[in-house]
mmCIF file of C-alpha atoms in Angstrom:
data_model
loop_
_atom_site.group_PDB
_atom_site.id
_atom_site.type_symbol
_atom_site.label_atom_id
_atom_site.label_comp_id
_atom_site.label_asym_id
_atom_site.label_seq_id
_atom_site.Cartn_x
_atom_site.Cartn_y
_atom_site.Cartn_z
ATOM 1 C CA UNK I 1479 -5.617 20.723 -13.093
ATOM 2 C CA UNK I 1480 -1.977 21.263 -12.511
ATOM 3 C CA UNK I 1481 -1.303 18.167 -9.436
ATOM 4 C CA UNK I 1482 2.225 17.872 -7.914
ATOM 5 C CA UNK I 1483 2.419 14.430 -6.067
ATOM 6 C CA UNK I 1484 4.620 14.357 -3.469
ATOM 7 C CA UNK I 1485 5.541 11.276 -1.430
ATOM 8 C CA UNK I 1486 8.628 8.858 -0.565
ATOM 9 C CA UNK I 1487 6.825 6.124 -1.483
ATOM 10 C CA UNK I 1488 7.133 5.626 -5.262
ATOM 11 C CA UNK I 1489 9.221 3.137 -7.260
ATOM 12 C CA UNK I 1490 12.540 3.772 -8.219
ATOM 13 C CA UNK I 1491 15.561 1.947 -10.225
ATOM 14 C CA UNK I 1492 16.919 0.645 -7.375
ATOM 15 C CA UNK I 1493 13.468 -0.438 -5.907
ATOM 16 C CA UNK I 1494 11.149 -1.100 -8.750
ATOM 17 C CA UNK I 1495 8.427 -2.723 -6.540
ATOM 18 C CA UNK I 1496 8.405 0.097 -3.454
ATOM 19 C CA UNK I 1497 5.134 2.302 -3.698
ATOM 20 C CA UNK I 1498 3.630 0.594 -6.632
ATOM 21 C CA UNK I 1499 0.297 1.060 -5.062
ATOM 22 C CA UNK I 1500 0.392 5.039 -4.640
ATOM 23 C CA UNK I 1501 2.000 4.604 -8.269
ATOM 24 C CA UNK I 1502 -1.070 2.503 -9.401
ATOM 25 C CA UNK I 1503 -3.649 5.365 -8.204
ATOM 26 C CA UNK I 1504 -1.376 8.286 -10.017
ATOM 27 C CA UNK I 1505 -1.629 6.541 -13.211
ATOM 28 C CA UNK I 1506 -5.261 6.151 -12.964
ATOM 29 C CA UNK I 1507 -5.426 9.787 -12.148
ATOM 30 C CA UNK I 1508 -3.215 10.345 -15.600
ATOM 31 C CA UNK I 1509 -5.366 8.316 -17.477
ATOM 32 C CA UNK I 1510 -8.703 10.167 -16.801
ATOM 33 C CA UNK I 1511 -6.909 13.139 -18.865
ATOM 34 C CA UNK I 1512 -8.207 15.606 -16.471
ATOM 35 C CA UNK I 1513 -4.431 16.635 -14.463
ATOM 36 C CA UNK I 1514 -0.930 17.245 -15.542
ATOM 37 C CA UNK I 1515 0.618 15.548 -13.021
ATOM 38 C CA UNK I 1516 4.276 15.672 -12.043
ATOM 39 C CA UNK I 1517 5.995 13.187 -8.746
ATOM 40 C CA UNK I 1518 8.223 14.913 -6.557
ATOM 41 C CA UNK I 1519 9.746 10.928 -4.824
ATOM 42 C CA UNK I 1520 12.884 12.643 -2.536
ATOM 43 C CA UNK I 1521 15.287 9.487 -1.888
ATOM 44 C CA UNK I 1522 17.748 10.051 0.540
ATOM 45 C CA UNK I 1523 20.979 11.115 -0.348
ATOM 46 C CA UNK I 1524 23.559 10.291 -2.207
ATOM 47 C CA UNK I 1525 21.306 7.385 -4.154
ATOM 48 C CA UNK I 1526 23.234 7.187 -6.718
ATOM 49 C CA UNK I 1527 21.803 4.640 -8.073
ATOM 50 C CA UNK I 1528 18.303 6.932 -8.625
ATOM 51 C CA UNK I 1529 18.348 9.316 -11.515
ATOM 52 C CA UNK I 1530 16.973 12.913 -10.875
ATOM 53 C CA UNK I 1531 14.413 12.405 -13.570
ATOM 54 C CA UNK I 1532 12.304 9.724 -14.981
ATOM 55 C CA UNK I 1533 9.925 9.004 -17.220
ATOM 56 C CA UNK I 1534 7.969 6.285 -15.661
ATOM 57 C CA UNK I 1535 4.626 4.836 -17.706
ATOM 58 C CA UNK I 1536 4.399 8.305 -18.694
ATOM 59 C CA UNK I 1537 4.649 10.409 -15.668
ATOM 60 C CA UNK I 1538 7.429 12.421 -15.459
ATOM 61 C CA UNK I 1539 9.143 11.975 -11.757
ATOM 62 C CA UNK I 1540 11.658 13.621 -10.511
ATOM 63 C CA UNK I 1541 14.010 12.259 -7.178
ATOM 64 C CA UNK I 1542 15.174 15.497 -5.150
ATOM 65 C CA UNK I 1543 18.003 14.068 -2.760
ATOM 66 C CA UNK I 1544 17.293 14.809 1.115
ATOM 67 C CA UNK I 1545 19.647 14.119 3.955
ATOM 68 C CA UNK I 1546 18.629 12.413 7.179
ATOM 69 C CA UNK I 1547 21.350 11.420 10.196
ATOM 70 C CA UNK I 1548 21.509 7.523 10.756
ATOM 71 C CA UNK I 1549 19.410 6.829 13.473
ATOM 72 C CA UNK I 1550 17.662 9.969 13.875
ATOM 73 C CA UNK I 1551 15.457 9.573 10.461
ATOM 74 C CA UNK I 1552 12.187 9.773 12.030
ATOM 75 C CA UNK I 1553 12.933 13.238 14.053
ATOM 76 C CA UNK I 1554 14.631 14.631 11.095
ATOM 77 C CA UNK I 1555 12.969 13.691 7.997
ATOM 78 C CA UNK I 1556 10.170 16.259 7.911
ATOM 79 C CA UNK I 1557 13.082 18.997 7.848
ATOM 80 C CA UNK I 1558 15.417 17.224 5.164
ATOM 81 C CA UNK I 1559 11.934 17.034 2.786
ATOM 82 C CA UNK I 1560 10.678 20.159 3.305
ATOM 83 C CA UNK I 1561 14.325 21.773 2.482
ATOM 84 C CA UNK I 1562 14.275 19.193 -0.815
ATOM 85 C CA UNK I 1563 10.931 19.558 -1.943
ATOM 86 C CA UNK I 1564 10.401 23.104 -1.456
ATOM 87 C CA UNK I 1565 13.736 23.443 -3.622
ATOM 88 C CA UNK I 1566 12.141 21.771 -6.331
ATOM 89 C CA UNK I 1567 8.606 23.012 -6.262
ATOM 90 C CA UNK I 1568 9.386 26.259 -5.930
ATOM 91 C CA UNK I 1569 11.016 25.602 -9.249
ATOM 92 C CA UNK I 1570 7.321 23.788 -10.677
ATOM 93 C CA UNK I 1571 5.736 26.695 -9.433
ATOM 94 C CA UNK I 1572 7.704 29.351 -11.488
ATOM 95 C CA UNK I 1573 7.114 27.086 -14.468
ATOM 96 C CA UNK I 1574 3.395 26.756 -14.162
ATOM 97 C CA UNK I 1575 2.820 23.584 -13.278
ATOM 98 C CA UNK I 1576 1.232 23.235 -9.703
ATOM 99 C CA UNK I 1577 -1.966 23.932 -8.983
ATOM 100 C CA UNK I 1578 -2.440 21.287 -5.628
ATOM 101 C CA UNK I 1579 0.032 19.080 -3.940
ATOM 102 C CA UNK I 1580 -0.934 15.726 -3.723
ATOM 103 C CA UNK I 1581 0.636 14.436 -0.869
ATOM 104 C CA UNK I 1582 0.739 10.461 -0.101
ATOM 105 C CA UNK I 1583 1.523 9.373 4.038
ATOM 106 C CA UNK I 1584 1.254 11.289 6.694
ATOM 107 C CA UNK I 1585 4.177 11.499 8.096
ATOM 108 C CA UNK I 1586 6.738 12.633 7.528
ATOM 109 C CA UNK I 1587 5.887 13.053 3.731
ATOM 110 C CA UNK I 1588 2.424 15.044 4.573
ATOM 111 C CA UNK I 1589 3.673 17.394 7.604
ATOM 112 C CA UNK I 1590 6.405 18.180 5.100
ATOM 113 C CA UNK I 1591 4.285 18.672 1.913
ATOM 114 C CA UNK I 1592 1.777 21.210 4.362
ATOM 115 C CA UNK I 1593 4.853 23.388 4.871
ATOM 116 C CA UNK I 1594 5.900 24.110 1.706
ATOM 117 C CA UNK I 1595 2.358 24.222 0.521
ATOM 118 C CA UNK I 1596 2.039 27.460 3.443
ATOM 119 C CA UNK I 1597 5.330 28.952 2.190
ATOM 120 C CA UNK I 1598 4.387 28.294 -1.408
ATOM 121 C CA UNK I 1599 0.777 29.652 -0.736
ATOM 122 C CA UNK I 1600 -0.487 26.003 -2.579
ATOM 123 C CA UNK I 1601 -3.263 23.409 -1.238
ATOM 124 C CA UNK I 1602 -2.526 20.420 0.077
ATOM 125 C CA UNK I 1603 -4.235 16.941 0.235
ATOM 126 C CA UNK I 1604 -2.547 14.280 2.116
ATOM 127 C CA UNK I 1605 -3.537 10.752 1.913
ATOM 128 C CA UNK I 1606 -3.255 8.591 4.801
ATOM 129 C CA UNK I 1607 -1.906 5.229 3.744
ATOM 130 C CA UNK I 1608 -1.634 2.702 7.534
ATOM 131 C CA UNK I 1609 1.392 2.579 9.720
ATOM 132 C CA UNK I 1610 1.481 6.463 8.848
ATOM 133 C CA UNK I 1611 -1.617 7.140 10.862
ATOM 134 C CA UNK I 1612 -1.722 3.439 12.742
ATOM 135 C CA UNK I 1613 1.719 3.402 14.435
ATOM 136 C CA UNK I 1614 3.795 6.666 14.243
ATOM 137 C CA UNK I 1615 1.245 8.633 16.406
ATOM 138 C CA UNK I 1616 2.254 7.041 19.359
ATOM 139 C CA UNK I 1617 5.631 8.705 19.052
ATOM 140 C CA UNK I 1618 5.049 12.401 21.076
ATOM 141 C CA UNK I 1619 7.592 14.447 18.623
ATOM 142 C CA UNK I 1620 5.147 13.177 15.635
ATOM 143 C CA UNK I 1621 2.179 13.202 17.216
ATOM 144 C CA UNK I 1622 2.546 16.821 17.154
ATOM 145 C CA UNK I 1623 3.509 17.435 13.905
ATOM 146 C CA UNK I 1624 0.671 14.948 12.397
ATOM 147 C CA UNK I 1625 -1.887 16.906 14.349
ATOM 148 C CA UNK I 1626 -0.707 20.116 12.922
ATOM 149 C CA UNK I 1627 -0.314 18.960 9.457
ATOM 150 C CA UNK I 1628 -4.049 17.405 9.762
ATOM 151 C CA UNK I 1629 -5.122 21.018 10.781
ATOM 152 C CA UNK I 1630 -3.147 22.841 8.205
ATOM 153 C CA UNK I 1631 -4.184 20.448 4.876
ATOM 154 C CA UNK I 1632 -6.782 21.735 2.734
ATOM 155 C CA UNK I 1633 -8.016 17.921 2.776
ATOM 156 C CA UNK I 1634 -7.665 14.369 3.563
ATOM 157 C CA UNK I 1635 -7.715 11.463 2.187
ATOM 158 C CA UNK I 1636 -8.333 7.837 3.848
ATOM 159 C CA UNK I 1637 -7.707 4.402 1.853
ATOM 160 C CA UNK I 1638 -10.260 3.419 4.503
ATOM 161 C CA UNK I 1639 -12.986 4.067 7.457
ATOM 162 C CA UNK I 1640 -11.229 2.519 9.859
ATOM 163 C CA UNK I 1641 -8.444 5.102 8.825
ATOM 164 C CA UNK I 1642 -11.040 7.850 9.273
ATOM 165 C CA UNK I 1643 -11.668 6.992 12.197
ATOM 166 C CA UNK I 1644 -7.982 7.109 13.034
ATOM 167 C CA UNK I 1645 -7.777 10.581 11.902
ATOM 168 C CA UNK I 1646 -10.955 11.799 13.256
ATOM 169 C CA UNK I 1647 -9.289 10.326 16.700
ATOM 170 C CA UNK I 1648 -6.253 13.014 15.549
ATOM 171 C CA UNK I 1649 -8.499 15.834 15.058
ATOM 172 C CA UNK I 1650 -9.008 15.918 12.006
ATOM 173 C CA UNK I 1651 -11.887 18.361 11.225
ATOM 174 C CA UNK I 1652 -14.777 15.580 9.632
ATOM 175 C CA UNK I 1653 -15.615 18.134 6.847
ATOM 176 C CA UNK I 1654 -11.832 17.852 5.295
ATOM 177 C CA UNK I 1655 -11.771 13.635 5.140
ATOM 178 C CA UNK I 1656 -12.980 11.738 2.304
ATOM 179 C CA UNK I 1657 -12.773 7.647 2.164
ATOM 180 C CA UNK I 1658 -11.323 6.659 -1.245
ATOM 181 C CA UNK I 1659 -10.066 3.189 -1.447
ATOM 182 C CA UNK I 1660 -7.968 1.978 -3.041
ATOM 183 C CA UNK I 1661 -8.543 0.265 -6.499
ATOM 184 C CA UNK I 1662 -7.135 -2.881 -8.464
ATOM 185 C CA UNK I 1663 -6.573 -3.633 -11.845
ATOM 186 C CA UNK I 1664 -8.606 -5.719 -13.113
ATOM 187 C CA UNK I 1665 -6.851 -5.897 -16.738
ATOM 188 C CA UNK I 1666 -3.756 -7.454 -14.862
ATOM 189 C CA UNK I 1667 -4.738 -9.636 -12.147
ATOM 190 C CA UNK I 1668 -7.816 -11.853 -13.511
ATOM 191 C CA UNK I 1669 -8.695 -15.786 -13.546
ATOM 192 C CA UNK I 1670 -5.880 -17.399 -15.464
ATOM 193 C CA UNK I 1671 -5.555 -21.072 -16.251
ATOM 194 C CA UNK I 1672 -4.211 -21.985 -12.650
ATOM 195 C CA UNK I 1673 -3.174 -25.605 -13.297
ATOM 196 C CA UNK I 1674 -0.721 -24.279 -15.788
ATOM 197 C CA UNK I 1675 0.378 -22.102 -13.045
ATOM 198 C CA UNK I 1676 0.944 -24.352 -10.974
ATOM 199 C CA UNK I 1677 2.794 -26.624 -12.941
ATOM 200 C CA UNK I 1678 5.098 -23.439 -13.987
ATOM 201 C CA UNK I 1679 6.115 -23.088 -10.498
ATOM 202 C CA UNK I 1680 6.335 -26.778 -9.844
ATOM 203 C CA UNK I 1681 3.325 -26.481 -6.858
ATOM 204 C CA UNK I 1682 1.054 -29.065 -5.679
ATOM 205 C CA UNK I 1683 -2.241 -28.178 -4.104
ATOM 206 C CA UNK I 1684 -3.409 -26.904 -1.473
ATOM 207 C CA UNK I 1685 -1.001 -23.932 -2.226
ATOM 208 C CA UNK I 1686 -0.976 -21.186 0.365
ATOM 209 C CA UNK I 1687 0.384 -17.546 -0.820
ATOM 210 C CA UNK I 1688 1.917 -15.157 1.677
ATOM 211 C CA UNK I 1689 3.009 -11.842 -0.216
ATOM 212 C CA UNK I 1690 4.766 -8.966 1.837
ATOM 213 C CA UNK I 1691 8.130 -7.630 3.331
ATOM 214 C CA UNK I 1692 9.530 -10.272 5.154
ATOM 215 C CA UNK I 1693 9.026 -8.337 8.380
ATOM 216 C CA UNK I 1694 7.462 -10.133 11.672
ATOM 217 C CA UNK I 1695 4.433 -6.967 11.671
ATOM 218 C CA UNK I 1696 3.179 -9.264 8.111
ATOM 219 C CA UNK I 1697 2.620 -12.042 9.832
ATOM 220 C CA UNK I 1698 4.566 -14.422 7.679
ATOM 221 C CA UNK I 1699 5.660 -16.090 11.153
ATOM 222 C CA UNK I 1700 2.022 -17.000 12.461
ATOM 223 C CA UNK I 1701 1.529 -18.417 8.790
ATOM 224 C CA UNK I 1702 4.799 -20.480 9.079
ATOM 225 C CA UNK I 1703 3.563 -21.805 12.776
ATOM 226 C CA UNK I 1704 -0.092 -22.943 11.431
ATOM 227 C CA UNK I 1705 1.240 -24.783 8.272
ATOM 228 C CA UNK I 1706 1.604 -27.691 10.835
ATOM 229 C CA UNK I 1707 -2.188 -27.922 11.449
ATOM 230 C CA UNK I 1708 -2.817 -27.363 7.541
ATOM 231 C CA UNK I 1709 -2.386 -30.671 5.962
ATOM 232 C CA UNK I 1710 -0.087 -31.251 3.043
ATOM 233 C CA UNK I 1711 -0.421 -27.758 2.768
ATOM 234 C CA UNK I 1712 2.895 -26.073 0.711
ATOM 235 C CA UNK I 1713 3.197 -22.058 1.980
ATOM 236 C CA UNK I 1714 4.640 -19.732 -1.106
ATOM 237 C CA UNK I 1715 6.587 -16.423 0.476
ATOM 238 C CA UNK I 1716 6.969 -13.613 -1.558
ATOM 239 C CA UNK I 1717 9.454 -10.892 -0.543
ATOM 240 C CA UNK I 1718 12.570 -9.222 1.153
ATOM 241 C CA UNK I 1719 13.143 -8.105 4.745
ATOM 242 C CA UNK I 1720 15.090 -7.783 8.029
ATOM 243 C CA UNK I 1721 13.489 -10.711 9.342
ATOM 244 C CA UNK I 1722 14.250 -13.248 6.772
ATOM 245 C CA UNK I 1723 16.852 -15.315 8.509
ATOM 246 C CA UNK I 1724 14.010 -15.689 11.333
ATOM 247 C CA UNK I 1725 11.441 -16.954 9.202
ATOM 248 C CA UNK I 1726 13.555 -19.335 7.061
ATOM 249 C CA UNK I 1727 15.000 -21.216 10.895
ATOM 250 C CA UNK I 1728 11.423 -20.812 12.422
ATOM 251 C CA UNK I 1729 10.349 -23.183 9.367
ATOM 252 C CA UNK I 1730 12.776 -25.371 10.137
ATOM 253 C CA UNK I 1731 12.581 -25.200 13.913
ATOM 254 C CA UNK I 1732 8.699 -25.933 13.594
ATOM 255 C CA UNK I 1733 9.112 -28.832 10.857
ATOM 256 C CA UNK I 1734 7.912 -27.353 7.867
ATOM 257 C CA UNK I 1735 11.265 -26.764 6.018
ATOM 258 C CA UNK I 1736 10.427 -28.277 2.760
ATOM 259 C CA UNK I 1737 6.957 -27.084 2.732
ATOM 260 C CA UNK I 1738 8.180 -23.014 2.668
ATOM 261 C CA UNK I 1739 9.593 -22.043 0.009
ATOM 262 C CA UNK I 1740 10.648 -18.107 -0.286
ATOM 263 C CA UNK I 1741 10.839 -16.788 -3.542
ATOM 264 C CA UNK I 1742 12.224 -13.667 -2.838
ATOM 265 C CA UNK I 1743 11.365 -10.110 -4.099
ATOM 266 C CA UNK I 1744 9.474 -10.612 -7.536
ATOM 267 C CA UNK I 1745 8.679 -7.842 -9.796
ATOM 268 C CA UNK I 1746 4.740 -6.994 -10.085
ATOM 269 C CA UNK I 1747 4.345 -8.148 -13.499
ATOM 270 C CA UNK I 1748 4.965 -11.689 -11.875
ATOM 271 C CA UNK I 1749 2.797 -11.734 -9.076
ATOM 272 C CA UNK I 1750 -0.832 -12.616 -11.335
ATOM 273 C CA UNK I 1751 0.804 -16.411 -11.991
ATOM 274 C CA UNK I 1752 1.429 -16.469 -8.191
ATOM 275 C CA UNK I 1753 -1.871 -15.793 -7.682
ATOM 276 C CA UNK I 1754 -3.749 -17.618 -9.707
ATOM 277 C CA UNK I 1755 -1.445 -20.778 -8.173
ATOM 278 C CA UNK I 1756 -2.638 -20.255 -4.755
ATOM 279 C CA UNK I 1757 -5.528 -21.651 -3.525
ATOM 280 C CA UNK I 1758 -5.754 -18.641 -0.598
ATOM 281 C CA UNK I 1759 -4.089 -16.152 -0.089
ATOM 282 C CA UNK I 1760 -3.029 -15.338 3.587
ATOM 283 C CA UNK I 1761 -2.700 -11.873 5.102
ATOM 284 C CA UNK I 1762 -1.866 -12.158 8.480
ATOM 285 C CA UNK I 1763 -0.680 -8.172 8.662
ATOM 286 C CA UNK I 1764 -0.901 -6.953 12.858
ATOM 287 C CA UNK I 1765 -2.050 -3.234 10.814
ATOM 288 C CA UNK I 1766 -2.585 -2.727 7.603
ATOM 289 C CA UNK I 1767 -4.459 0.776 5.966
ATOM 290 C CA UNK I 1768 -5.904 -1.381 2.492
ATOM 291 C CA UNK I 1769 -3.973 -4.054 1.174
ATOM 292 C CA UNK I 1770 -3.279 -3.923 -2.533
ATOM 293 C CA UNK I 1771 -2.227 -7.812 -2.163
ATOM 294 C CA UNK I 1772 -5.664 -8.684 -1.178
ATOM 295 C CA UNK I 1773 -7.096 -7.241 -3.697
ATOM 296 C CA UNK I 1774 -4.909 -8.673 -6.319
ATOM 297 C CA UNK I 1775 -5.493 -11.702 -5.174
ATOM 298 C CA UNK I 1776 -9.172 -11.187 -5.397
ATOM 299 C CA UNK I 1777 -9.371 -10.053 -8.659
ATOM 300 C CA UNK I 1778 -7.323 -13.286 -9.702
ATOM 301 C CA UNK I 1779 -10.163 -15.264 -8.386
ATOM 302 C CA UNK I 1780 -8.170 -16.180 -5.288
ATOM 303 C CA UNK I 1781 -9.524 -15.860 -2.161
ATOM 304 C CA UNK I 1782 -8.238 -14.823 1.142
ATOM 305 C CA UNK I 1783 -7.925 -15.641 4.876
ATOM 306 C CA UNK I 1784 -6.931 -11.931 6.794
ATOM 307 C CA UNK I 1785 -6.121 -10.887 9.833
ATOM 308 C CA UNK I 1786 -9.014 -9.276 12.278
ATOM 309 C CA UNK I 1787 -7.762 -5.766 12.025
ATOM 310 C CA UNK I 1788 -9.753 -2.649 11.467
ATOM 311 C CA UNK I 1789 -10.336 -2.431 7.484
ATOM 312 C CA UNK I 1790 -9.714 -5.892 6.651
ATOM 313 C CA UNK I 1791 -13.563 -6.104 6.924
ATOM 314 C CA UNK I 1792 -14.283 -3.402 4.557
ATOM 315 C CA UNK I 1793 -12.643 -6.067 2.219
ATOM 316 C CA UNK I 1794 -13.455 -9.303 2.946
ATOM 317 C CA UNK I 1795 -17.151 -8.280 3.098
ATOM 318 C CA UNK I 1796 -18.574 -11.591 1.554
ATOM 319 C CA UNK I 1797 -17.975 -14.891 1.781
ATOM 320 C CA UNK I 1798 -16.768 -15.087 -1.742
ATOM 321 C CA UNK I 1799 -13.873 -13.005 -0.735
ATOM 322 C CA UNK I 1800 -13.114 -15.280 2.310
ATOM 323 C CA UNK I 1801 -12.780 -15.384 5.518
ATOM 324 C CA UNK I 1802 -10.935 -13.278 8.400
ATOM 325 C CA UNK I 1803 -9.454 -15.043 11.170
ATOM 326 C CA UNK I 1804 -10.905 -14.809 14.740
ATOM 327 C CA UNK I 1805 -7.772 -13.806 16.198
ATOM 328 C CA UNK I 1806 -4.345 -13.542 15.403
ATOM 329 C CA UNK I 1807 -3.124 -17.166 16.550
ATOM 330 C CA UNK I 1808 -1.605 -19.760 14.444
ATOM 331 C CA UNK I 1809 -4.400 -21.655 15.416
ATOM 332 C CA UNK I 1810 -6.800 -19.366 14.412
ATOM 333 C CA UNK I 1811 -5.091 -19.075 10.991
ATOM 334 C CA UNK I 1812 -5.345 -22.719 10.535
ATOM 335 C CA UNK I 1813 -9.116 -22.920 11.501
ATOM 336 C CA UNK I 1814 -9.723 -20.394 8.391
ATOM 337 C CA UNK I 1815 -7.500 -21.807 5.806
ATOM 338 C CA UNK I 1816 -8.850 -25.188 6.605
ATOM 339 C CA UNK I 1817 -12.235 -23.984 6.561
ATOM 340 C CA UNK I 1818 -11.668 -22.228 3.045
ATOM 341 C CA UNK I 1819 -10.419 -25.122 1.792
ATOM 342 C CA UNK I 1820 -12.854 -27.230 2.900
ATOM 343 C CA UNK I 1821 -15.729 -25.180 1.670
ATOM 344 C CA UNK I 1822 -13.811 -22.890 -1.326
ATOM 345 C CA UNK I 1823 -16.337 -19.980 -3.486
ATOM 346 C CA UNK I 1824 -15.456 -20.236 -6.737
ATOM 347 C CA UNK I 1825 -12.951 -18.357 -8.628
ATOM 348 C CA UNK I 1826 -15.604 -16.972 -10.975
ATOM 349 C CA UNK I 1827 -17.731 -15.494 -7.547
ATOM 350 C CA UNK I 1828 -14.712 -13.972 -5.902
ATOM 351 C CA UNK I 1829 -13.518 -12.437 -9.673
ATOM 352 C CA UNK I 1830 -17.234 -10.657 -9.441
ATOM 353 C CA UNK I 1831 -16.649 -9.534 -5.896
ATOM 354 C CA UNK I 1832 -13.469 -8.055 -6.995
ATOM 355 C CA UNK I 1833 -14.835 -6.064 -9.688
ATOM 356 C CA UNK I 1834 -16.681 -3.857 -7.120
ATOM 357 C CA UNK I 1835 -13.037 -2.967 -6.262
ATOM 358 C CA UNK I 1836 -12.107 -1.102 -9.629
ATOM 359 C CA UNK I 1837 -9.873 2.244 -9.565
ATOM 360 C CA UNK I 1838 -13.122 4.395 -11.548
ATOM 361 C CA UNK I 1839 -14.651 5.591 -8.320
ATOM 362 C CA UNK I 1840 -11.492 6.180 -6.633
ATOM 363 C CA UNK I 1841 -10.465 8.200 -9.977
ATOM 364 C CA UNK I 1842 -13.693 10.228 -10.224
ATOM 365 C CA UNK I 1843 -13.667 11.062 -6.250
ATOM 366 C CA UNK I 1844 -10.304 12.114 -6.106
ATOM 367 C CA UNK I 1845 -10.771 14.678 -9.095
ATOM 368 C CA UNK I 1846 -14.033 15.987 -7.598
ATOM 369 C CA UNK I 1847 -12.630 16.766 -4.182
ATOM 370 C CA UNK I 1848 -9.712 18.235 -6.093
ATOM 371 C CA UNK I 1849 -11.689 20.659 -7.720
ATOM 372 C CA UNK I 1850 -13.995 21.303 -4.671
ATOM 373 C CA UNK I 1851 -10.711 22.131 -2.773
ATOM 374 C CA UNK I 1852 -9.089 24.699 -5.633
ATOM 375 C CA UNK I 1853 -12.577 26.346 -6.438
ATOM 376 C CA UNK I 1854 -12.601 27.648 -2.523
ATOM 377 C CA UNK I 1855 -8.735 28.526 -2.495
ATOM 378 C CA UNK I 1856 -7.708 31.646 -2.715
ATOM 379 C CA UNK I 1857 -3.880 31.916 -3.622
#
């Protein structure tokens, strides 16, 4: 199978760490050795500091420049990638090498990828990743769109039920959705020895582990409030955001100051020590789709406290994998972290739960609705 992925969200030189989890799927994809897959990742023009082509762990991606008007991005940016990508896949197509576009969020990478795959006369698949599906459907001018696009695709993919459910709510017609979740990789993020860890990153226990743009929807600030009613507890931030100033004078403003300590953005390859420092990892998220930090930390043997949203239950299933608040209050926060502590599975029981979480079944569902979808099209 020829497979053109098509989505904003991928990394790039000048942001190494943005999509890694779409990228994480595609490579799984590439490693079955059943697609030739090419990534279409528009950036917004000029980028200069993005090449047109890459060769990225093997996959060959290629960054079409699209133009969007300051302040008007979410109106415009279905037109600016549809004028981009069609550009360049129209190109793919001439050469042989698209069979199915792959497309990865909703909007306004999806709506996009369905109109140049009914000028181009090629499926589409979109997959519908959170906020995508979560937040931008309130918005009339892509509520519309969305709708259409969920219509128009040849199928659907959800990281999630609660996501189906989501789309379902859309109209999305039942038979074209399929629930494929997202994996982790369990070569990367395993047990490590954590008091070296620790001692690397000069952390005494309890060590809490927040990971996630530093952006008030992560919920870095109701983690910041609790650490008052967590004992001794230090808090470990990892990332970059609009909201960073905030954070850093709410920590001080609540007392906490020296007990926060923001590391910045780190690349992936440096997150497994993090983990395997932390005694829990907190995901306080208001909406998520699946987090890829929560299961990273999970497969480190790290178990998390997570906000009550829909799908965080699909993850934290067990009480080896933790516990989800029973609200989203700093209080609330507190009670589980305290609670975990208190009464911690071991890292060897939430290791096993993680392993139910590995990218084969994802892998082999994808492919098979893949080839369900082309065996019924009809170019």
């Amino acid at each position: 199978m020829r497979i053109v992925s098509f989505t904003t969200l991928y990394p790039n030189p000048a942001r190494p760490n943005f999509g890694v989890f779409v990228e994480n799927r595609l490579r799984h994809l590439v490693a079955s050795r059943q697609v030739d897959l090419t990534v279409v990742a528009p950036v917004r023009w000029p980028s200069r500091e993005v090449p047109y082509r890459q060769l990225r762990h093997g996959i060959e991606i290629l960054y079409p420049r699209f133009f969007t008007i300051p302040g008007l991005g979410m109106y415009m940016a279905p037109f600016g990638l549809y004028l981009a990508g069609k550009r360049t896949l129209s190109k793919l197509l001439l050469q042989g090498r698209i069979d199915l576009i792959d497309a990865h969020y909703i909007y306004p990478d999806g709506v996009a990828a369905t109109w140049i795959g009914r000028a181009l006369k090629i499926p589409v698949v979109m997959t519908a990743r959170g906020t995508d599906i979560n937040v931008l459907p309130e918005y009339r001018f892509p509520r519309a769109l969305i709708r259409r696009a969920l219509a128009r695709a040849a199928g659907l993919i959800s990281v999630s039920a609660a996501l189906k459910e989501r789309l379902l709510a859309l109209g999305a017609p039942p038979a074209k959705v399929r629930v494929l979740r997202n994996g982790v990789d369990l070569a990367q993020f395993h047990v490590m020895d954590c008091e070296t860890a620790r001692a690397k990153h000069q952390l005494r226990r309890p060590v809490l582990l927040s990971v996630g743009s530093l952006l008030m929807a992560k919920g870095h600030d109701l983690t910041i409030r609790a650490l008052p009613l967590i004992p001794q507890a230090t808090l470990v931030i990892v990332g970059e955001g609009a909201d960073a100033t905030t954070l850093r004078a709410m920590a001080e403003a609540v007392g906490v100051k020296n007990r926060v300590r923001f590391m910045g953005t780190l690349p992936h390859e440096q997150l497994p020590d993090l983990y395997c420092a932390a005694d829990v990892l907190v995901h306080a998220s208001e909406r998520e789709g699946m987090a890829n930090v929560v299961l990273e930390a999970l497969a480190s043997g790290t178990p998390v406290v997570g906000s009550p949203i829909p799908g965080m239950d699909e993850v934290i299933a067990a009480s080896e994998a933790g516990r989800i608040m029973t609200e989203r209050t700093p209080e609330a926060l507190a009670a589980a972290v305290n609670a975990l502590l208190a009464a911690p599975p071991s890292r060897a029981q939430t290791r096993a739960y993680a392993e139910t979480f590995s990218w084969d079944a994802t892998t082999e569902g994808q492919l098979a609705f893949f080839r369900a979808i082309l065996a019924t099209h009809k170019r």
